[in-house]
Short mmCIF file of N, CA and C in Angstrom, two decimals:
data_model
loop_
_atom_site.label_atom_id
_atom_site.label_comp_id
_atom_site.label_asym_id
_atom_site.label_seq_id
_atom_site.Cartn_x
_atom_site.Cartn_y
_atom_site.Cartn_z
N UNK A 1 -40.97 -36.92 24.76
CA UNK A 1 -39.68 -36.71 24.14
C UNK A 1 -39.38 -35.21 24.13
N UNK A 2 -38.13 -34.72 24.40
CA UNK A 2 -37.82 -33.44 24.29
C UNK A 2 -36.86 -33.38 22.93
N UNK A 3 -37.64 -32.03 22.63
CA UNK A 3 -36.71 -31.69 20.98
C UNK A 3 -35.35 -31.22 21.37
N UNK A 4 -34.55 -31.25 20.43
CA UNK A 4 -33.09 -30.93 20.90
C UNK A 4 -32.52 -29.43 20.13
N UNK A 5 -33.97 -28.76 19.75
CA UNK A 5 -33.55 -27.32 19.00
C UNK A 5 -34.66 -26.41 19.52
N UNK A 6 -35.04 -25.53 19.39
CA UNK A 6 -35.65 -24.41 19.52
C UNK A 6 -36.28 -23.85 18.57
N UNK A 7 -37.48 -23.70 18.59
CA UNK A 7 -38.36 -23.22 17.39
C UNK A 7 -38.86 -22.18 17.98
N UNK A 8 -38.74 -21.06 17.31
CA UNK A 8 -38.97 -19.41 18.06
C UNK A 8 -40.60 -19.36 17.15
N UNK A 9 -41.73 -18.80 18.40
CA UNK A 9 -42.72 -19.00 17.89
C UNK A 9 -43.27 -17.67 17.22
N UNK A 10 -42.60 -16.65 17.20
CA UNK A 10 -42.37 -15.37 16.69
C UNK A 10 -41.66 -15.44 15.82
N UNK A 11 -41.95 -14.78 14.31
CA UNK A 11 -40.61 -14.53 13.83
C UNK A 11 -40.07 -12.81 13.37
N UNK A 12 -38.70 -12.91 13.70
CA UNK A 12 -38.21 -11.50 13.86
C UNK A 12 -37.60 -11.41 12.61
N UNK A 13 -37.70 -9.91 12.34
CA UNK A 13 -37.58 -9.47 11.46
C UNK A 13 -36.04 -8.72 11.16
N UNK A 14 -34.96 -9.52 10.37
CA UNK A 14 -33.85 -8.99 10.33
C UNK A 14 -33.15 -7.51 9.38
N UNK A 15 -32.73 -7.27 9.97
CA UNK A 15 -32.61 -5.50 9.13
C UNK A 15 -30.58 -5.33 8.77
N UNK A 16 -30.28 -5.50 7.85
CA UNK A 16 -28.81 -5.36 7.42
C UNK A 16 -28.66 -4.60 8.06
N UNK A 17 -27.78 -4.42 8.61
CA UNK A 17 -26.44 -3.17 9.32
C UNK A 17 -26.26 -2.35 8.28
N UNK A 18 -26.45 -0.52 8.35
CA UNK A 18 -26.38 0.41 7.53
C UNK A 18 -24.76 0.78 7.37
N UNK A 19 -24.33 0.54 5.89
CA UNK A 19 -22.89 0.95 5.87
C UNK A 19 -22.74 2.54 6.09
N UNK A 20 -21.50 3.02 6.54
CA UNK A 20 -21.55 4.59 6.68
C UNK A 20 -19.93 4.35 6.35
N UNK A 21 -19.69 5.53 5.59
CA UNK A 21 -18.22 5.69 5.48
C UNK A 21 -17.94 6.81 6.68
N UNK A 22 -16.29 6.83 6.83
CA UNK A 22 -15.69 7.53 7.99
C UNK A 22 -16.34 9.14 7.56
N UNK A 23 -16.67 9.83 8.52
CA UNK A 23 -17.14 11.04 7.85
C UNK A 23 -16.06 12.28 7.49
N UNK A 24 -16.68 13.40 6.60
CA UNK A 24 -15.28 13.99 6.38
C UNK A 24 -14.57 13.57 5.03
N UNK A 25 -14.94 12.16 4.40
CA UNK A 25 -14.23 11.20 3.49
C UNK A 25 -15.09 11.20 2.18
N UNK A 26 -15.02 11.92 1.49
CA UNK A 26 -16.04 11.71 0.26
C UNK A 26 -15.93 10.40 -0.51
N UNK A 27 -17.05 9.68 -0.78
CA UNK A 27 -16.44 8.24 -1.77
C UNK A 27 -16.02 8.42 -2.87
N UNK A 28 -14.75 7.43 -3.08
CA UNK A 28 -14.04 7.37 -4.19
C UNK A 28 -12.91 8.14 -4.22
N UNK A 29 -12.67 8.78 -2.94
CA UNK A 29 -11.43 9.63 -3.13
C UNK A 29 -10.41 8.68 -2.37
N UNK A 30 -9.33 8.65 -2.86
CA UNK A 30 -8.03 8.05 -2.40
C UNK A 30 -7.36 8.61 -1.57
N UNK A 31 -6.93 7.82 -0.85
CA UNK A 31 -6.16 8.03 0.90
C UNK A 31 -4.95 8.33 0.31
N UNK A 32 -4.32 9.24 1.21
CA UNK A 32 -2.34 9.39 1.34
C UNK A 32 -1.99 8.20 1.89
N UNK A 33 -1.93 6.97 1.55
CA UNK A 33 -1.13 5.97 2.05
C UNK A 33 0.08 5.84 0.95
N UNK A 34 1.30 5.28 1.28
CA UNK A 34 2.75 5.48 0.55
C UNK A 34 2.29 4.79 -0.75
N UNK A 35 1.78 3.78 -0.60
CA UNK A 35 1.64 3.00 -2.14
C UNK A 35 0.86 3.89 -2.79
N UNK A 36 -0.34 5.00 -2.57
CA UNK A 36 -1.08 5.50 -3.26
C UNK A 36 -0.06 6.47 -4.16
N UNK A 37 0.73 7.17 -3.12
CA UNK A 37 1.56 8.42 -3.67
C UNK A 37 2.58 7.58 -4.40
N UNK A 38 3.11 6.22 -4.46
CA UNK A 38 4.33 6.06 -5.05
C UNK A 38 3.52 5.85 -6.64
N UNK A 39 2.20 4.64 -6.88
CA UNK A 39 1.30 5.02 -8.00
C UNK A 39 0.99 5.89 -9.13
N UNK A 40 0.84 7.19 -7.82
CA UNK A 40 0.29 8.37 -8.68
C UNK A 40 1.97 9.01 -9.51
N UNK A 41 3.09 8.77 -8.54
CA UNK A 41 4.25 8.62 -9.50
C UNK A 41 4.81 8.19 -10.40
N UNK A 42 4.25 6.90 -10.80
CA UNK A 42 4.72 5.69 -11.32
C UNK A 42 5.45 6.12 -12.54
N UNK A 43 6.55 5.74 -13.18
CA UNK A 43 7.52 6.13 -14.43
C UNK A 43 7.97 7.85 -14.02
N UNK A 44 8.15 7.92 -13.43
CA UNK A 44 8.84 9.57 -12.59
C UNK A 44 10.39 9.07 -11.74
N UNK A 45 11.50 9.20 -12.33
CA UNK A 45 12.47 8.96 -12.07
C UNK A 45 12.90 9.09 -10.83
N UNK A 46 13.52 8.57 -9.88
CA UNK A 46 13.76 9.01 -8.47
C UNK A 46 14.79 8.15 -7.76
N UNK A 47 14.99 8.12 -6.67
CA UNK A 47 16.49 7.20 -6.05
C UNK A 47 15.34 6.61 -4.82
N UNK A 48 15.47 5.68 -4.45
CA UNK A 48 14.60 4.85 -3.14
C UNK A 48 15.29 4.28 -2.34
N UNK A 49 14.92 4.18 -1.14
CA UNK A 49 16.24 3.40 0.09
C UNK A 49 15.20 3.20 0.63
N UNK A 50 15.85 1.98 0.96
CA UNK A 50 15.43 1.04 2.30
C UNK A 50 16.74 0.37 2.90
N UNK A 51 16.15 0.26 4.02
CA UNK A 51 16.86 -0.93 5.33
C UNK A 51 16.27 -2.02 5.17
N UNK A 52 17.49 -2.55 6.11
CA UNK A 52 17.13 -4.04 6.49
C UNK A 52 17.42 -4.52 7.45
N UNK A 53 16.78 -5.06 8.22
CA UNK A 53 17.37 -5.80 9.98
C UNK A 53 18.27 -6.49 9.95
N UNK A 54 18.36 -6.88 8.71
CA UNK A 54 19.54 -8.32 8.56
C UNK A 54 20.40 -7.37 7.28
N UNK A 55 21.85 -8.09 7.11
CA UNK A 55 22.64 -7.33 6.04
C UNK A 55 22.78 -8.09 4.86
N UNK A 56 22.80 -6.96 3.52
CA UNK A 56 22.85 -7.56 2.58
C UNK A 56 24.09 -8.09 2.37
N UNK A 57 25.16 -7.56 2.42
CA UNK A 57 26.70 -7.85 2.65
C UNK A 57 26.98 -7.46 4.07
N UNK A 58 28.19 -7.79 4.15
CA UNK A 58 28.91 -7.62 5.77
C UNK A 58 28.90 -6.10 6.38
N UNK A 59 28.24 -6.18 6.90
CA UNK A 59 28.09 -4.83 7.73
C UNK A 59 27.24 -3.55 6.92
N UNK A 60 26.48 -4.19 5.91
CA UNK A 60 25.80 -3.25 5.41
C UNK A 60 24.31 -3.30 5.02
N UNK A 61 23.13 -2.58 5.30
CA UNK A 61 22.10 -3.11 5.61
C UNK A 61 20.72 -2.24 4.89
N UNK A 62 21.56 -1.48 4.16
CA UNK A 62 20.64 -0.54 2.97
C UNK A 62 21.22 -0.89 1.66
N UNK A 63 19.60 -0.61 1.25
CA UNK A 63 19.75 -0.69 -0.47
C UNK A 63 19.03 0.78 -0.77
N UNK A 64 19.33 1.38 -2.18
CA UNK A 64 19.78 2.74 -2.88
C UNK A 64 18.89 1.77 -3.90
N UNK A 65 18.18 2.32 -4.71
CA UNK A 65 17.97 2.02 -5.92
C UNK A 65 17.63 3.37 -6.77
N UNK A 66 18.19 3.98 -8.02
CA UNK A 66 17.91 4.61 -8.50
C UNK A 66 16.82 4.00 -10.02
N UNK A 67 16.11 4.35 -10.06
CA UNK A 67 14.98 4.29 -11.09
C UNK A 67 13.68 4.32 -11.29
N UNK A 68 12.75 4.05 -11.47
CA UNK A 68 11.06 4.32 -11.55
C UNK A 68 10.35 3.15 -10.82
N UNK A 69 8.89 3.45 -10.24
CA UNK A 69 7.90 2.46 -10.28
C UNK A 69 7.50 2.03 -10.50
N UNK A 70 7.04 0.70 -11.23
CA UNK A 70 6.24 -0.08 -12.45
C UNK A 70 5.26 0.06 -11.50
N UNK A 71 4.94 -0.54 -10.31
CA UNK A 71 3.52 -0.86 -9.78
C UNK A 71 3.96 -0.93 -8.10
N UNK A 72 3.33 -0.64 -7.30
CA UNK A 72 2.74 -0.33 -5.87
C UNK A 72 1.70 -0.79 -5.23
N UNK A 73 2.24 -1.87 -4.75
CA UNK A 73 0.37 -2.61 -4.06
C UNK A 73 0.32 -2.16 -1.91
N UNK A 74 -0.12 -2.73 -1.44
CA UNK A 74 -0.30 -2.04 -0.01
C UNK A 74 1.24 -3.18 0.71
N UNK A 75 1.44 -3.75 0.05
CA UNK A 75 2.93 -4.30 0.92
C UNK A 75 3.91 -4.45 0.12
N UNK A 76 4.30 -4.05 -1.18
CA UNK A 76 5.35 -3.85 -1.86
C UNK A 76 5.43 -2.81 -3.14
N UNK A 77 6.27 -3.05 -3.67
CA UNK A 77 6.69 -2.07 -4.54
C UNK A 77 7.00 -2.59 -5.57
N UNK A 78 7.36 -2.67 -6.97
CA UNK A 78 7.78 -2.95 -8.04
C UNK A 78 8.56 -1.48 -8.71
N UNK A 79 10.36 -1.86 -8.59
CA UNK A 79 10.89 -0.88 -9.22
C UNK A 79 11.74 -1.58 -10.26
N UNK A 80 12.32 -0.46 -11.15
CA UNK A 80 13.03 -0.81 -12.50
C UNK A 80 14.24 0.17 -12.62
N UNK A 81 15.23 -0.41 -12.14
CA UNK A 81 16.57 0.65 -12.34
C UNK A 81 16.90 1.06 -13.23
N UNK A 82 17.32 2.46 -13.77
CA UNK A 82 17.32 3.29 -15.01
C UNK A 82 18.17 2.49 -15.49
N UNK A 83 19.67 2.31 -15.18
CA UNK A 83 20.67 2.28 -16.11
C UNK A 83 20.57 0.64 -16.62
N UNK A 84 19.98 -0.11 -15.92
CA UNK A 84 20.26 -2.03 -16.05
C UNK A 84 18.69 -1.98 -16.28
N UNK A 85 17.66 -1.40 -16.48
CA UNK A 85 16.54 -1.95 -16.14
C UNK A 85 16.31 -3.33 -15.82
N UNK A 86 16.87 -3.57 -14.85
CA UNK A 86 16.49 -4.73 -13.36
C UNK A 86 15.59 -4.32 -12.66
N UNK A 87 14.60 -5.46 -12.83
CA UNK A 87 14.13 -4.95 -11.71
C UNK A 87 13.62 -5.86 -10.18
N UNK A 88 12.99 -4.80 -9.37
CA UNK A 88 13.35 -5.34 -7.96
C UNK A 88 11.92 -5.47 -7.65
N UNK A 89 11.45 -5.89 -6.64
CA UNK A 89 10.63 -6.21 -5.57
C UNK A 89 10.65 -6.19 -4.53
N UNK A 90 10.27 -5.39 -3.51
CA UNK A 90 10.57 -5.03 -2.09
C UNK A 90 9.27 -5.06 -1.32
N UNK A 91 9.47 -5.40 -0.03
CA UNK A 91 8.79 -5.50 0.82
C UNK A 91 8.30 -3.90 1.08
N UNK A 92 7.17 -3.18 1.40
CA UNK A 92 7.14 -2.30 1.65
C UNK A 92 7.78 -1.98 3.10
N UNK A 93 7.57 -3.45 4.17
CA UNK A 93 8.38 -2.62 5.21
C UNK A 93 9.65 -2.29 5.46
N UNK A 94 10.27 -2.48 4.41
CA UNK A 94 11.65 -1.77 4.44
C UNK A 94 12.05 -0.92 3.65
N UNK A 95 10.93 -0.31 3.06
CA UNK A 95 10.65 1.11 2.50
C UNK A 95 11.14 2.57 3.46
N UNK A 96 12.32 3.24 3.63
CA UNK A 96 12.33 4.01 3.98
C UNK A 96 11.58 5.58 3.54
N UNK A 97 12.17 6.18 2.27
CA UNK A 97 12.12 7.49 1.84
C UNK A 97 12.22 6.97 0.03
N UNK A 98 11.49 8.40 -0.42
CA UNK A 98 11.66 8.61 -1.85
C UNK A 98 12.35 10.10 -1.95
N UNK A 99 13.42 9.90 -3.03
CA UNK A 99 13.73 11.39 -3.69
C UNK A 99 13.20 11.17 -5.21
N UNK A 100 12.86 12.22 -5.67
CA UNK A 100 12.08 12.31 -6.62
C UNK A 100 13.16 13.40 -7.66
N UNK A 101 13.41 13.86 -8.82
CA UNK A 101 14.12 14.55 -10.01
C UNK A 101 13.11 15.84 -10.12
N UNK A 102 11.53 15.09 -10.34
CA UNK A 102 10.99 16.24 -10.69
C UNK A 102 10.04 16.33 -9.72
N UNK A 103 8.71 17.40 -9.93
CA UNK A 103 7.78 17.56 -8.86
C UNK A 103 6.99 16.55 -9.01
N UNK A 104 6.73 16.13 -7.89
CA UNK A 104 5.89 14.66 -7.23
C UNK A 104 4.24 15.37 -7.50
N UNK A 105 3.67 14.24 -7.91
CA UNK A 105 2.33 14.31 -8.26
C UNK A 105 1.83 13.96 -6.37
N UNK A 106 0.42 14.50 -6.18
CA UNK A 106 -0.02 14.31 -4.73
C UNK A 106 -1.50 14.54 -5.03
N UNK A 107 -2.08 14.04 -3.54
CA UNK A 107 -3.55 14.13 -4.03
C UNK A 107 -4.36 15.72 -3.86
N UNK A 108 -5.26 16.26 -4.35
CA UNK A 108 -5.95 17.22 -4.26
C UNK A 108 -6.19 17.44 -2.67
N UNK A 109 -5.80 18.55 -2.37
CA UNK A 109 -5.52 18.67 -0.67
C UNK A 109 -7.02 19.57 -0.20
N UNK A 110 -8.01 19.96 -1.15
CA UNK A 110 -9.02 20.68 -1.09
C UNK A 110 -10.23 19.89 -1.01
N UNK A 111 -11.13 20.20 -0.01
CA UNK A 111 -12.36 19.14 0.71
C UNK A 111 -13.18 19.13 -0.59
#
């Protein structure tokens, strides 16, 4: 009769794969990605625009929002308009630009 598996008559010795972070990158420090910087803003008054491929009304295809960030995850945004506090939810990819009132918080630019 032939067996239908393989029995290795050696046995080898398995060794985890050594993690390495990107070098250059100290751990625990936070990347410039947009959600990080909109975060480190969060309740800092400012105006936000985005597009859209498709229109919100007839022939028009940006939204303006003036007011703050509640929260920022890696594909959207959570804002709160000053004057109605409404608030919105956006896709980050139709995140264009931020203007900001006062000076924008950013990360430590020193290694």
């Amino acid at each position: 009769m032939m067996p239908y598996y393989w029995t290795p008559t050696t046995q080898q010795q398995m060794t985890p794969p050594a993690v390495t972070l990107p070098s250059g990158r100290p751990p625990g420090r936070e990347e410039s990605y947009i959600e990080n910087i909109l975060r480190l803003n969060r309740g800092k008054p400012g105006t936000f625009h985005f597009s859209f491929e498709h229109a919100i009304e007839q022939g028009k295809n940006t939204k303006t929002v003036r007011g703050v960030v509640e929260a920022a995850g890696r594909d959207h945004v959570i804002l709160r308009e000053l004057k109605s506090n409404h608030r919105f939810l956006f896709p980050m990819i139709y995140f264009d630009f931020a203007e900001y009132d006062e000076e924008m918080s950013y990360f430590n630019q020193n290694p």
